[in-house]
Short mmCIF file of C-alpha atoms and ligand atoms in Angstrom, two decimals:
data_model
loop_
_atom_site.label_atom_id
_atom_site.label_comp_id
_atom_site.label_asym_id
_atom_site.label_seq_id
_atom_site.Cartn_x
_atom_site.Cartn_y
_atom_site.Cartn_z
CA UNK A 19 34.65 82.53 -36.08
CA UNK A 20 37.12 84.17 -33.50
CA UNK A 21 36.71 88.00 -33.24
CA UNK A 22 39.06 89.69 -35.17
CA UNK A 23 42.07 91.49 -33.53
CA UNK A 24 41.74 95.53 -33.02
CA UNK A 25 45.50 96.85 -34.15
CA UNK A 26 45.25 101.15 -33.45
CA UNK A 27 48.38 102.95 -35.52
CA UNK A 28 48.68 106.05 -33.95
CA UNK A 29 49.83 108.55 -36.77
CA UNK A 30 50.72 108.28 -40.22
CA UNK A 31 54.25 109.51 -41.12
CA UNK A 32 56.96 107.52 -42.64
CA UNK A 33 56.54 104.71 -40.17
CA UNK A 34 52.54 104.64 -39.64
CA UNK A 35 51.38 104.51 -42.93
CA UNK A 36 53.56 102.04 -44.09
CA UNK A 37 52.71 99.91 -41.38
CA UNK A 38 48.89 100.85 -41.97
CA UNK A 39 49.56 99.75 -45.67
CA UNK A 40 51.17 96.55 -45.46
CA UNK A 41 48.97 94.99 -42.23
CA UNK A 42 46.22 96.05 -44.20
CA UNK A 43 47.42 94.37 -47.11
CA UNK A 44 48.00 91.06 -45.11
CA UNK A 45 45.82 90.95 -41.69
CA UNK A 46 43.13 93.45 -43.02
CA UNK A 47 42.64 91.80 -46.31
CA UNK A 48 42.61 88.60 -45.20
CA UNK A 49 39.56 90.11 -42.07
CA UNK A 50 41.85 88.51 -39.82
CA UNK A 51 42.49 92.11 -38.19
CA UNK A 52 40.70 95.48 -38.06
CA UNK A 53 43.49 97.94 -38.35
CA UNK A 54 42.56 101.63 -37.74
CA UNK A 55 45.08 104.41 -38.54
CA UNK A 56 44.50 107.68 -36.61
CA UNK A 57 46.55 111.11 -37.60
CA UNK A 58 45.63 114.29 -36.05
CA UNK A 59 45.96 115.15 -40.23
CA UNK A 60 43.85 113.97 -43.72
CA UNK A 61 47.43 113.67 -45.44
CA UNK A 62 50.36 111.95 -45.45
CA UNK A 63 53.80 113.77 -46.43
CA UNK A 64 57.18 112.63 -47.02
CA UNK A 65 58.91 114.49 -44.20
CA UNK A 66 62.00 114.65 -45.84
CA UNK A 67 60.80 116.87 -48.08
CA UNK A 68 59.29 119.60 -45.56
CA UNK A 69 62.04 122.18 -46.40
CA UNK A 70 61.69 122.57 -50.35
CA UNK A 71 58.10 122.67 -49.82
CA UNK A 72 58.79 125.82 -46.81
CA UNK A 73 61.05 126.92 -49.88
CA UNK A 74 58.57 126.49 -52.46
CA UNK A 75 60.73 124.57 -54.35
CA UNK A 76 58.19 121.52 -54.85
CA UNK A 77 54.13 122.02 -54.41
CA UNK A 78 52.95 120.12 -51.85
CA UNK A 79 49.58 119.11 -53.72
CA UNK A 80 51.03 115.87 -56.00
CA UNK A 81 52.69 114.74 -52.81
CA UNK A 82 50.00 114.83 -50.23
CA UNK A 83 48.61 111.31 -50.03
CA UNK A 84 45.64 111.22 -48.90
CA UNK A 85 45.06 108.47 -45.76
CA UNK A 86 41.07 108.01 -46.72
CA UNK A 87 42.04 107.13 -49.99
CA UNK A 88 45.25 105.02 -48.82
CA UNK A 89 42.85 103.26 -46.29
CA UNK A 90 40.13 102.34 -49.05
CA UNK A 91 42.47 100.97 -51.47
CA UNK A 92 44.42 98.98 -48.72
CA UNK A 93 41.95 97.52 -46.64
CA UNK A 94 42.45 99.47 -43.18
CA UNK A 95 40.32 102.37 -41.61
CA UNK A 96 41.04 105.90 -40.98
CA UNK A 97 40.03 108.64 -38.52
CA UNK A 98 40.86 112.20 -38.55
CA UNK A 99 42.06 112.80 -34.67
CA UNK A 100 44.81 112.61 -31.49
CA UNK A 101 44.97 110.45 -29.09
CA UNK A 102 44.39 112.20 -26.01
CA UNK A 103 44.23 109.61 -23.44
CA UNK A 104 45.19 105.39 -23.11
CA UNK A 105 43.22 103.47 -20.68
CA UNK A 106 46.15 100.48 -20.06
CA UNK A 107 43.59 98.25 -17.98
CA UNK A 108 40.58 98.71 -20.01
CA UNK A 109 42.62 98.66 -23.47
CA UNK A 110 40.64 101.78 -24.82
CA UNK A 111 42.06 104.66 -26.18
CA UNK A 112 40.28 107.69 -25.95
CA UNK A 113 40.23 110.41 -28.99
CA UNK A 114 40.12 114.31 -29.29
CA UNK A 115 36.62 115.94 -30.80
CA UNK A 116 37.51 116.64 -34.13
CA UNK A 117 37.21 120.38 -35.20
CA UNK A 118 36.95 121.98 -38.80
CA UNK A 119 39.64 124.81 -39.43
CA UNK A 120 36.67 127.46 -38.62
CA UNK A 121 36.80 125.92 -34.60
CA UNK A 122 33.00 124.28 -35.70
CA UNK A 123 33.03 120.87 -33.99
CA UNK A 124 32.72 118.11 -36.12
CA UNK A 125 33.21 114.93 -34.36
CA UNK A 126 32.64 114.24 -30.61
CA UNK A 127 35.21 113.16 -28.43
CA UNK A 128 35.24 109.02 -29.33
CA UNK A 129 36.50 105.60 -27.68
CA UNK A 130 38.14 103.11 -29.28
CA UNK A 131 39.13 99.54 -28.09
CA UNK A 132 42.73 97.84 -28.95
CA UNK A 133 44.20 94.53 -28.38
CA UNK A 134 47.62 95.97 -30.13
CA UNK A 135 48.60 100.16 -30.42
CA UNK A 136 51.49 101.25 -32.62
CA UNK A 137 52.37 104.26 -31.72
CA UNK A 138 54.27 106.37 -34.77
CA UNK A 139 53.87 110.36 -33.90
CA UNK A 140 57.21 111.48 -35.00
CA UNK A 141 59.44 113.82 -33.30
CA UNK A 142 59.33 117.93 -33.66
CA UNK A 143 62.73 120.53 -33.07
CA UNK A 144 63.24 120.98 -29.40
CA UNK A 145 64.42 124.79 -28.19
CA UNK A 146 65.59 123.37 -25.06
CA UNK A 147 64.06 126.22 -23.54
CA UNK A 148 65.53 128.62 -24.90
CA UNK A 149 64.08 132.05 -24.17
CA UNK A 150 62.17 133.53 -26.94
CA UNK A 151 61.85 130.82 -28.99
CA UNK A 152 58.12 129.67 -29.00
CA UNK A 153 57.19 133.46 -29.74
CA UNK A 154 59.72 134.75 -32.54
CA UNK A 155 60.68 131.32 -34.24
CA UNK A 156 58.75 129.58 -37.13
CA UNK A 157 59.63 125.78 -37.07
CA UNK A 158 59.10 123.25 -40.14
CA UNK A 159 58.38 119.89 -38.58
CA UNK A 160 54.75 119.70 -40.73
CA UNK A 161 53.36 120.54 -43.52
CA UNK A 162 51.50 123.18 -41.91
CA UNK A 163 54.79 124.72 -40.31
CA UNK A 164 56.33 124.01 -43.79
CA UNK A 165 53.88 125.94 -45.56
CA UNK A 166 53.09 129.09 -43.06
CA UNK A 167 57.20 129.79 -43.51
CA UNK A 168 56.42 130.16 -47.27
CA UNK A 169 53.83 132.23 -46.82
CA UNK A 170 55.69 134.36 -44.63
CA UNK A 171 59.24 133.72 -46.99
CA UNK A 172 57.27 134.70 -50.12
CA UNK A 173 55.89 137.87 -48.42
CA UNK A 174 59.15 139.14 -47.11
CA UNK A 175 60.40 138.72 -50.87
CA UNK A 176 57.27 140.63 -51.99
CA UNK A 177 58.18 143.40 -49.43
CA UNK A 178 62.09 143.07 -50.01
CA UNK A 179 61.38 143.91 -53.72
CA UNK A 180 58.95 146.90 -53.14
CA UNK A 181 61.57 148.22 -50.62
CA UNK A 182 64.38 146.91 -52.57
CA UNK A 183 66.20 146.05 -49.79
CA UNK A 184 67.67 142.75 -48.15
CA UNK A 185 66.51 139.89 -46.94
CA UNK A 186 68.33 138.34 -43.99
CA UNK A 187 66.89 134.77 -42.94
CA UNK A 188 68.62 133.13 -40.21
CA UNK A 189 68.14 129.40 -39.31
CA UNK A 190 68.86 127.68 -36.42
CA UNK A 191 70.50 123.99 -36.28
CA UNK A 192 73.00 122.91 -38.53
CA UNK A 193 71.88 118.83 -38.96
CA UNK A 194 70.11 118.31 -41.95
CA UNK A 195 67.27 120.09 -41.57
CA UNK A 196 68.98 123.36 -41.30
CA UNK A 197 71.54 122.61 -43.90
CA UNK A 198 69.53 121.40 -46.46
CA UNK A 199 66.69 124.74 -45.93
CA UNK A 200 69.70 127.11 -45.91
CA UNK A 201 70.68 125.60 -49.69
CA UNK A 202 66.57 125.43 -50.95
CA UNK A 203 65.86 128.78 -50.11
CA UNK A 204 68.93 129.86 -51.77
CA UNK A 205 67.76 128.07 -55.01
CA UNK A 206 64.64 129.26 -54.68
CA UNK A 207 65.61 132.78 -55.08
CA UNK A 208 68.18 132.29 -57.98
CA UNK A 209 64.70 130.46 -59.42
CA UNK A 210 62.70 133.23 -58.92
CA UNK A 211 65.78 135.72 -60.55
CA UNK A 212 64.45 135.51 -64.22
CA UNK A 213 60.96 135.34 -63.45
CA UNK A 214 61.11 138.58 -61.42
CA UNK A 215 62.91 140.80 -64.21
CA UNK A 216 59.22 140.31 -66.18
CA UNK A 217 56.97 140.54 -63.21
CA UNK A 218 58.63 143.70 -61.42
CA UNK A 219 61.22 144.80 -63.59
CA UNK A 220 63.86 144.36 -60.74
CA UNK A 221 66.32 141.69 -59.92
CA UNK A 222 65.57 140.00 -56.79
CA UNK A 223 66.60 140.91 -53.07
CA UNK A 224 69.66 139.71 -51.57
CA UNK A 225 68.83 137.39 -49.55
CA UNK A 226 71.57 136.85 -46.74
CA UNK A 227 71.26 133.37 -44.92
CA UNK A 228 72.52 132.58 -41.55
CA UNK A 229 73.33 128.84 -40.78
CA UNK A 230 73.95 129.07 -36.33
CA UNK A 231 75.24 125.55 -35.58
CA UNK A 232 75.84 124.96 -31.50
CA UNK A 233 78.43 122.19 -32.39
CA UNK A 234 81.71 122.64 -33.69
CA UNK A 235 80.97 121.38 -37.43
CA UNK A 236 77.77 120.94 -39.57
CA UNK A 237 76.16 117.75 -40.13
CA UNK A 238 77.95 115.94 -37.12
CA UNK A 239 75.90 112.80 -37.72
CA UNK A 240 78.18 112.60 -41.59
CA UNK A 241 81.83 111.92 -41.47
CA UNK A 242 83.97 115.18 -41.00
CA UNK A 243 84.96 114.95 -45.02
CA UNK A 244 81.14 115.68 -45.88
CA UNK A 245 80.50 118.44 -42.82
CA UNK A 246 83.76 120.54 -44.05
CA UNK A 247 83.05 119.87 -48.07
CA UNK A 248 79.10 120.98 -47.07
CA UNK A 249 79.92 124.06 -44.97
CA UNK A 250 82.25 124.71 -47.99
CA UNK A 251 79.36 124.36 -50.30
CA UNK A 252 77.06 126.63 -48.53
CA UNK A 253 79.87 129.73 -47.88
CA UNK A 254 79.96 129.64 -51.91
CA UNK A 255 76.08 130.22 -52.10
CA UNK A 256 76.58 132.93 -49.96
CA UNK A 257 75.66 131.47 -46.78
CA UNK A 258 77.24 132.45 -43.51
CA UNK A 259 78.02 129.06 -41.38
CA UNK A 260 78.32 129.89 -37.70
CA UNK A 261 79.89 126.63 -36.07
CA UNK A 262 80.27 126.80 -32.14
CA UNK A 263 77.65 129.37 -31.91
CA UNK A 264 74.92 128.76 -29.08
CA UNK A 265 71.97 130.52 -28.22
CA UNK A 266 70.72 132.32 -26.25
CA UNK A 267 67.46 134.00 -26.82
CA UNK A 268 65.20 134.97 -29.11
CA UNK A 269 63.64 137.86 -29.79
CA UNK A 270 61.63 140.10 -32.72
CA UNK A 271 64.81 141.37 -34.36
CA UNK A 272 67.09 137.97 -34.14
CA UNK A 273 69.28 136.23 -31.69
CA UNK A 274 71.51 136.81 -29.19
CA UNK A 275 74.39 134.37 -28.94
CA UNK A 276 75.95 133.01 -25.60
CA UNK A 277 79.23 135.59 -26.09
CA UNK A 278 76.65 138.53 -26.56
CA UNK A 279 76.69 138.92 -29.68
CA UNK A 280 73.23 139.43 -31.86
CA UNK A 281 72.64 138.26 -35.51
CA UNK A 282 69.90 139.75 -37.40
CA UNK A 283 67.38 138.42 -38.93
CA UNK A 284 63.90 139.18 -40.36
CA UNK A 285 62.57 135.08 -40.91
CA UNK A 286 64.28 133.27 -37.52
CA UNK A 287 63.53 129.50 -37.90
CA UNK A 288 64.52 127.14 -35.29
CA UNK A 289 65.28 123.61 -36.47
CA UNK A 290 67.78 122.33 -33.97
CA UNK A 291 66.95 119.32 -31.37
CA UNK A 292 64.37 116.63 -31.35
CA UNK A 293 61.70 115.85 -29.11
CA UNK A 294 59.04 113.72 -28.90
CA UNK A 295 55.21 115.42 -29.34
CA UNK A 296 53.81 116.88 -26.02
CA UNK A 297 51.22 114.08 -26.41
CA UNK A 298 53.26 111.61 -25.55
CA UNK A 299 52.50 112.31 -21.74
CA UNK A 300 49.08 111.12 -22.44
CA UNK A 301 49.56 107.73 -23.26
CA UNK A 302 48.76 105.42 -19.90
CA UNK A 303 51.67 107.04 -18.02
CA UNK A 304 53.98 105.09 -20.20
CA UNK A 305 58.00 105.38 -18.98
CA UNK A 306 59.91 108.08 -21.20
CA UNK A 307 63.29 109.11 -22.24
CA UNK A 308 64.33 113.19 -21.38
CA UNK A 309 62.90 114.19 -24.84
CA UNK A 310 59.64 112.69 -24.21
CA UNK A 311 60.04 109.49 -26.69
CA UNK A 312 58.41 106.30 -25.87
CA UNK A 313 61.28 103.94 -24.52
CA UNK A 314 61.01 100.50 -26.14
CA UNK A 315 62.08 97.35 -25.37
CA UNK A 316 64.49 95.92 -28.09
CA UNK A 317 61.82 94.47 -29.90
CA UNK A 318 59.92 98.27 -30.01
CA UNK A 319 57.35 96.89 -27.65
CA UNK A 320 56.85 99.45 -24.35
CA UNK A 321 59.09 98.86 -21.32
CA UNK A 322 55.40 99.32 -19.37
CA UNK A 323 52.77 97.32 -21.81
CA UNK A 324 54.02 94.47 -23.94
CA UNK A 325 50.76 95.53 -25.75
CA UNK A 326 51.89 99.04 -27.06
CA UNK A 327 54.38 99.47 -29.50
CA UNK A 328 56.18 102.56 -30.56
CA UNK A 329 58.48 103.26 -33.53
CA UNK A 330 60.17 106.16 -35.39
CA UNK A 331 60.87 109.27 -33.82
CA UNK A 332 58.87 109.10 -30.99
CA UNK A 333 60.75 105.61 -29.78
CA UNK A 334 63.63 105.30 -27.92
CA UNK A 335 65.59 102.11 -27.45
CA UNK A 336 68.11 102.66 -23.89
CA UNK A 337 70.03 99.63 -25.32
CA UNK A 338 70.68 101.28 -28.62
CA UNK A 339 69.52 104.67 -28.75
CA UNK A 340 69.04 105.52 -32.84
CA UNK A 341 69.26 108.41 -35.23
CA UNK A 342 65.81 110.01 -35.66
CA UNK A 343 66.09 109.16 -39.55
CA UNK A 344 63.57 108.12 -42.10
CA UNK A 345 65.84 104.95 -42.32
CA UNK A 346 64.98 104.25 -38.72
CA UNK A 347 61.17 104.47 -39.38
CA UNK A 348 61.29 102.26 -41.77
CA UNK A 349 62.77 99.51 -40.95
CA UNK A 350 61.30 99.77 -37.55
CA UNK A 351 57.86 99.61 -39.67
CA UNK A 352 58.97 96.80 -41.95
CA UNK A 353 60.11 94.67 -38.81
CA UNK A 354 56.21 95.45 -37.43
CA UNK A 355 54.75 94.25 -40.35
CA UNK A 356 56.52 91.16 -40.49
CA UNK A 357 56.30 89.95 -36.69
CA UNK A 358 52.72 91.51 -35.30
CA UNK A 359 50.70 89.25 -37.07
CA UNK A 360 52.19 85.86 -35.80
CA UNK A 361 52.35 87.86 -31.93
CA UNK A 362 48.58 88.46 -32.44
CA UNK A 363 47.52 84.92 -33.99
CA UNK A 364 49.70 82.45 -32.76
CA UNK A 365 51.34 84.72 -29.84
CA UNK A 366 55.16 83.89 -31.16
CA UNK A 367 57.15 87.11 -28.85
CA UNK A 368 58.00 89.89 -31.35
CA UNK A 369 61.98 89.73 -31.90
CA UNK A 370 64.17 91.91 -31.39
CA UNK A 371 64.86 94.77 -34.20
CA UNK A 372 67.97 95.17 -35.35
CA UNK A 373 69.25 98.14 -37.33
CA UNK A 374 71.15 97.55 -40.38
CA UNK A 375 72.80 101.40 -40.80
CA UNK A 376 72.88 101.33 -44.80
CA UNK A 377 74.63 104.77 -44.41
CA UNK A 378 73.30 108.56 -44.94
CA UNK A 379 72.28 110.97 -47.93
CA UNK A 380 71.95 115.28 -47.99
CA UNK A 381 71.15 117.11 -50.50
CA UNK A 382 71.94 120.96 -50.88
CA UNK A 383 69.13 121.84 -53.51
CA UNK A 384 70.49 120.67 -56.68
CA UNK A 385 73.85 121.92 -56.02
CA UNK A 386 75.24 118.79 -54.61
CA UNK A 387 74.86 116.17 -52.28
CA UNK A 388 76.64 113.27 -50.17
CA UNK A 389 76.22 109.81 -49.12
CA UNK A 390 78.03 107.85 -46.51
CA UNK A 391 77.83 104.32 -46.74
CA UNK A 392 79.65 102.35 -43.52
CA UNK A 393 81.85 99.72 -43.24
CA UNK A 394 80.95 96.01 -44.16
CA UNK A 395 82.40 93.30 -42.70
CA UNK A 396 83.78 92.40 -46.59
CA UNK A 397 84.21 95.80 -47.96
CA UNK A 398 85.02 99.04 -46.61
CA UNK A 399 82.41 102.06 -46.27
CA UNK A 400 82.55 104.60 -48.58
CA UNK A 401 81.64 108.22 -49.56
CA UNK A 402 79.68 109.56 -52.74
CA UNK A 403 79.04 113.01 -53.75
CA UNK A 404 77.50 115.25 -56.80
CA UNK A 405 74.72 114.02 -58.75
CA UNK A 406 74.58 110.13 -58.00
CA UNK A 407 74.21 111.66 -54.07
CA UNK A 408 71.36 113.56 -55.11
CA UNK A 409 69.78 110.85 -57.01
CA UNK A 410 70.04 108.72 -54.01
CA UNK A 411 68.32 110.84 -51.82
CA UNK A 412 65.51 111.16 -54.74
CA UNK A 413 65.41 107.87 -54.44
CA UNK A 414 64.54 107.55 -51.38
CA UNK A 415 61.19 109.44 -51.62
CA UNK A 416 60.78 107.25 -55.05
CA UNK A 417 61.26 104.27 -52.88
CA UNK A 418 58.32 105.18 -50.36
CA UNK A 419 56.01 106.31 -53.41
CA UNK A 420 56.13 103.04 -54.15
CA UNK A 421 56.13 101.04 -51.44
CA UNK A 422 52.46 102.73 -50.33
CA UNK A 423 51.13 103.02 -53.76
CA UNK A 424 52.69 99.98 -56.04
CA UNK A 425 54.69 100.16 -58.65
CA UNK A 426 51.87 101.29 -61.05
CA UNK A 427 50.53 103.77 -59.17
CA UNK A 428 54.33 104.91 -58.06
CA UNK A 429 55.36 104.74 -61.85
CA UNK A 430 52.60 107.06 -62.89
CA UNK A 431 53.56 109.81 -59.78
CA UNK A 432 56.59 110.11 -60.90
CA UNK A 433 55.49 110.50 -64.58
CA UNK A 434 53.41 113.08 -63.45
CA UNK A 435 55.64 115.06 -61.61
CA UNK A 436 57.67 115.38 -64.70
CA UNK A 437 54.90 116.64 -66.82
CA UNK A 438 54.11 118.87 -63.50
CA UNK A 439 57.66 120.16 -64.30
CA UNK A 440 56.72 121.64 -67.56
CA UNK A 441 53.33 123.30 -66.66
CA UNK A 442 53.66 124.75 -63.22
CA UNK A 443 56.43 127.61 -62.15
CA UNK A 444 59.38 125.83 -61.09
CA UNK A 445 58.68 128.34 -57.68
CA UNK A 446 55.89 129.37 -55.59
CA UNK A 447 54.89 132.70 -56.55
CA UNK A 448 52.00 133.42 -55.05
C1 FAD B 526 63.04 119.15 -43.05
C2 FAD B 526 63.43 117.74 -42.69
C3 FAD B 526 64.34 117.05 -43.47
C4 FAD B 526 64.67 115.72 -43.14
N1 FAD B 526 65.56 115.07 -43.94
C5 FAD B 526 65.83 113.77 -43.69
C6 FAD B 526 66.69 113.04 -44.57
O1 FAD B 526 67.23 113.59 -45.54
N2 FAD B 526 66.90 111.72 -44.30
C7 FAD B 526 66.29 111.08 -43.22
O2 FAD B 526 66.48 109.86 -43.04
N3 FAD B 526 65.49 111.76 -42.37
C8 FAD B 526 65.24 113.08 -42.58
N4 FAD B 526 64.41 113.76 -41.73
C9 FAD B 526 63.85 113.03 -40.56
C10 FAD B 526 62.68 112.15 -40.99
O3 FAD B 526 61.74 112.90 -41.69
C11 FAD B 526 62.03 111.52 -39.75
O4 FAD B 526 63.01 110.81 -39.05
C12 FAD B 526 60.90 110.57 -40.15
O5 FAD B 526 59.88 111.26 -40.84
C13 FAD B 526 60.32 109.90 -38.89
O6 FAD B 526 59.21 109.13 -39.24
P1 FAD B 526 58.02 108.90 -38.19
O7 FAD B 526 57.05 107.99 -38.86
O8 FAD B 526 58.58 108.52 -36.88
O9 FAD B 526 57.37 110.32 -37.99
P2 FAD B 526 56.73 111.32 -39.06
O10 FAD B 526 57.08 110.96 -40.44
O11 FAD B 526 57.06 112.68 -38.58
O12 FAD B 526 55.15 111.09 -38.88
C14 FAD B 526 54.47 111.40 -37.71
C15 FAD B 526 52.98 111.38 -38.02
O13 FAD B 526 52.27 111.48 -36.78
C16 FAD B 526 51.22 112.42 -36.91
N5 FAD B 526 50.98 112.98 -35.58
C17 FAD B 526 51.79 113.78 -34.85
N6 FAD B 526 51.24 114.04 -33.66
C18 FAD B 526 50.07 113.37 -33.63
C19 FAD B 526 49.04 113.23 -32.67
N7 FAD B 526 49.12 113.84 -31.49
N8 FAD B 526 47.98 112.47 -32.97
C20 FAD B 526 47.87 111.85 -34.17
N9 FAD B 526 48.82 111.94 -35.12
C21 FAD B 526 49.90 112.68 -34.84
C22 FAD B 526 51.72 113.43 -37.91
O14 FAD B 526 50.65 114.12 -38.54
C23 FAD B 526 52.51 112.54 -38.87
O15 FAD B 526 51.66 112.05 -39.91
C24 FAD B 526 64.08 115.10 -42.00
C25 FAD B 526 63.18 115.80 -41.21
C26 FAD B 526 62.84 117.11 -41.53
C27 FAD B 526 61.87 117.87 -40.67
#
C-alpha cells in the first residue's frame, strides 16, 4: 500500500477549518491522506462576529466549535499549538510546548513531518507603529481580545453607573471592524436600558462613541452611497465620525491626532490596518509582502516552496492583491479542497485561483445594513440596504454553520440559538 500523504493546516479560522473539514471528508476518509489541523486555540469562531461578542451582544459559548470534536466527526487530527519553526529541506515543522492557562507545561515542544502545509493564520490590526498603541489600546482580532474588551466594557458600565457619569469609548479604524463595533456597543447599551432601571434603579450611562477614520470616508472598500448613508447612520446613534483624522499617539487618557488635537476616551480600541501574525517570520524564511503575509503564487502555492500553501489573510497574491474578507478565505479554501488531492495523488499542478467578487455586506447592529453586489457582464451591480442586508450578512455565518457541520447539525444550531434567545439576557451582564 503506498504511505499515505502528510497534509499540515496551519490554523483553523474561516479558511483552515473548512479546508480541515472537507479534505478530511474526501482524502482522510477515504485513508488516502493524514490531515492534521494545528491552531494555537481548542475553538473555532466565526471572525465576523468578534465585535458583538466584545459587545456582548451574542455569547460566545453556542458558537465556539470545538476543533477536537470537528476533527473526530470529520476524519482529520487536531493539536493544540503554533508553529514555531519550518524545516524546508527536511519537510518537518517544528511546534511550540503547549502550556495550560496557569503557565504549567503540558506538551513538549513536538516535530511533525509534511509532504503538503496550508498555511491559514489570519491577519490581526496593524498600528503601523504608532506610538502608544501596544500599551493603551485593546484590539479584537480573537476571541480572547473580543472577550477581555467586554470584560473591561461591562466594568466601565458598572463604574459609569455607580459614578453616574459618562462613558466615552473611542475606536480606531473606520472599515468594518470599527464601524460595525461603534453600532453593537451602541445597541448593547440601549439593551441593557430596561434591564438596568430593575437592577440599579438608574438609567444607563451615556455612552459617547468616537469613530477616528484616517481616510476621507468610512467603509472605503463599499461604494461612496453606502460610506455616506453609514456615517449617516451612526451620527443618528449618537456616534461622532471623525473622517480625515490620523493618529498620532496613544496614551492613558486617549489620542492625540496629527493637527494636535486630543480626543478622550476611557476604552481606546485600535482596529485599523492588517497584518499578517508575527509568526509568519518563522516559516522556512519564506518571501513576504510589507505586512508580513505569505506571498503566493496565483495558484496560493509559495513563491519559495511549491510545497507550502497559504490562504486567507495571511496570503498575498502580487498579481492580484485581495481584500482580507471572509469571502476571500473561502473560496481560497474551497479552490484547496478541490485541487490538493489530484496535486498529491496524481501530481496534476494546482490551478490558478480566481476570485469571483460576489460583492460586500455590513451590518450596524440591527439598525441597518448594506450590500454591494458588482457588475456582471449581463446585468448591472447593485446596492441593497435595511433588513434583507442584514439577513445577508446572517447568512453568511448560517452558510459556514453549515458547511462544517451539515445541514442537520447546522439546522439544529440555528434552532437553538432561537430558543437561546428566549432563556438567556439578550446582553452580557455579568
Ligand atoms: C470584528 C471583525 C469583523 C469582520 N467582519 C467581516 C465581514 O463582515 N465580512 C467579511 O468578509 N470579513 C469580515 N472580517 C474579516 C474576516 O473575519 C477575515 O477576513 C477572515 O476571518 C479571514 O479568515 P482566515 O481563515 O484567513 O483567518 P481567521 O479566520 O482569522 O483564522 C485564523 C486562525 O489561525 C489561528 N492562528 C493564528 N495564529 C496562529 C499561530 N501562530 N499558530 C496556530 N494557529 C494560529 C487562529 O486561532 C485562527 O483560528 C471581519 C474581521 C473582524 C476582526
Amino acid at each position: 500500500m503506498a504511505p499515505r500523504s502528510e497534509i499540515l493546516i496551519v490554523g483553523g479560522g474561516v479558511a483552515g477549518l473548512a479546508l480541515a473539514t472537507r479534505l478530511g471528508k474526501t482524502l482522510g476518509r477515504q485513508g488516502k491522506a493524514r490531515i492534521t489541523l494545528i491552531d494555537k486555540s481548542f475553538s473555532h469562531v466565526w471572525k465576523p462576529m468578534l465585535h458583538c461578542f466584545a459587545a456582548g451582544t451574542v455569547l460566545n459559548e453556542n458558537d465556539r466549535i470545538s476543533f477536537i470534536s470537528q476533527a473526530s466527526q470529520h476524519h482529520f487530527e487536531f493539536w493544540p499549538g503554533e508553529v514555531i519553526s519550518v524545516d524546508r529541506a527536511k519537510r518537518e515543522v517544528v511546534l511550540s510546548p503547549f502550556h495550560a492557562s496557569d503557565g504549567t507545561k503540558v506538551l513538549e515542544s513536538r516535530t511533525m513531518t509534511y509532504d503538503a502545509i496550508v498555511l491559514a493564520v489570519g491577519s490581526c490590526a496593524n498600528d503601523f507603529g504608532t506610538p502608544g498603541v501596544t500599551e493603551h489600546c485593546l484590539f479584537i482580532d480573537n476571541l480572547v481580545e473580543a472577550n477581555a474588551f467586554n470584560e473591561k466594557f461591562r466594568m466601565e458600565i458598572l463604574k459609569s453607573f455607580a459614578n453616574s457619569s459618562k462613558l466615552d469609548i473611542a475606536i480606531v479604524g473606520g472599515g468594518a471592524t470599527g464601524t460595525q463595533l461603534a453600532a453593537e456597543l451602541h445597541k448593547s447599551l440601549e439593551i441593557v436600558d430596561p434591564v438596568s432601571l430593575h437592577a440599579f434603579g438608574k438609567a444607563p450611562p451615556k455612552l459617547s462613541v468616537t469613530l477616528l477614520q484616517s481616510g476621507p470616508r468610512i467603509l472605503p472598500a463599499f461604494p461612496e452611497s453606502v460610506s455616506a448613508a453609514a456615517q449617516q447612520e451612526l451620527e443618528r446613534l449618537g456616534v461622532n465620525v471623525r473622517t480625515s483624522a490620523r493618529v498620532a499617539a496613544a496614551d492613558a487618557t486617549g489620542f492625540t491626532l496629527k493637527d494636535g488635537s486630543h480626543v478622550s476616551a476611557t476604552l481606546r480600541v485600535w482596529a485599523a490596518g492588517v497584518k499578517a501574525p508575527e509568526v509568519t517570520k518563522a516559516y522556512g524564511g519564506l518571501y513576504l509582502s510589507r505586512s508580513g503575509q505569505i506571498v503566493v503564487n496565483p495558484n496560493l502555492s509559495s513563491v519559495d516552496d511549491d510545497r507550502i500553501f497559504a490562504m486567507g489573510d495571511c496570503s498575498f497574491i502580487t498579481e492580484e492583491p485581495l481584500p482580507a474578507t471572509a469571502q476571500v478565505a473561502r473560496q481560497q479554501a474551497c479552490h484547496l479542497a478541490t485541487h490538493l488531492p489530484a496535486w498529491l495523488e496524481q501530481g496534476k499542478p494546482v490551478p490558478s485561483c480566481i476570485f469571483h467578487n460576489k460583492g460586500a455586506i455590513v451590518a450596524l447592529g440591527n439598525y441597518n445594513g448594506w450590500a454591494a453586489f458588482p457588475g456582471g457582464r449581463v446585468v448591472g451591480g447593485g446596492l441593497m440596504h435595511g433588513l434583507s442586508a442584514r439577513m445577508g450578512h446572517i447568512m453568511l455565518y448560517r452558510r459556514h454553520q453549515m458547511e462544517l457541520f451539515g445541514v442537520f447539525r447546522g439546522m439544529a444550531s440555528i434552532f437553538a440559538d432561537w430558543v437561546e434567545t428566549i432563556i438567556r439576557p439578550p446582553v452580557r451582564l455579568d
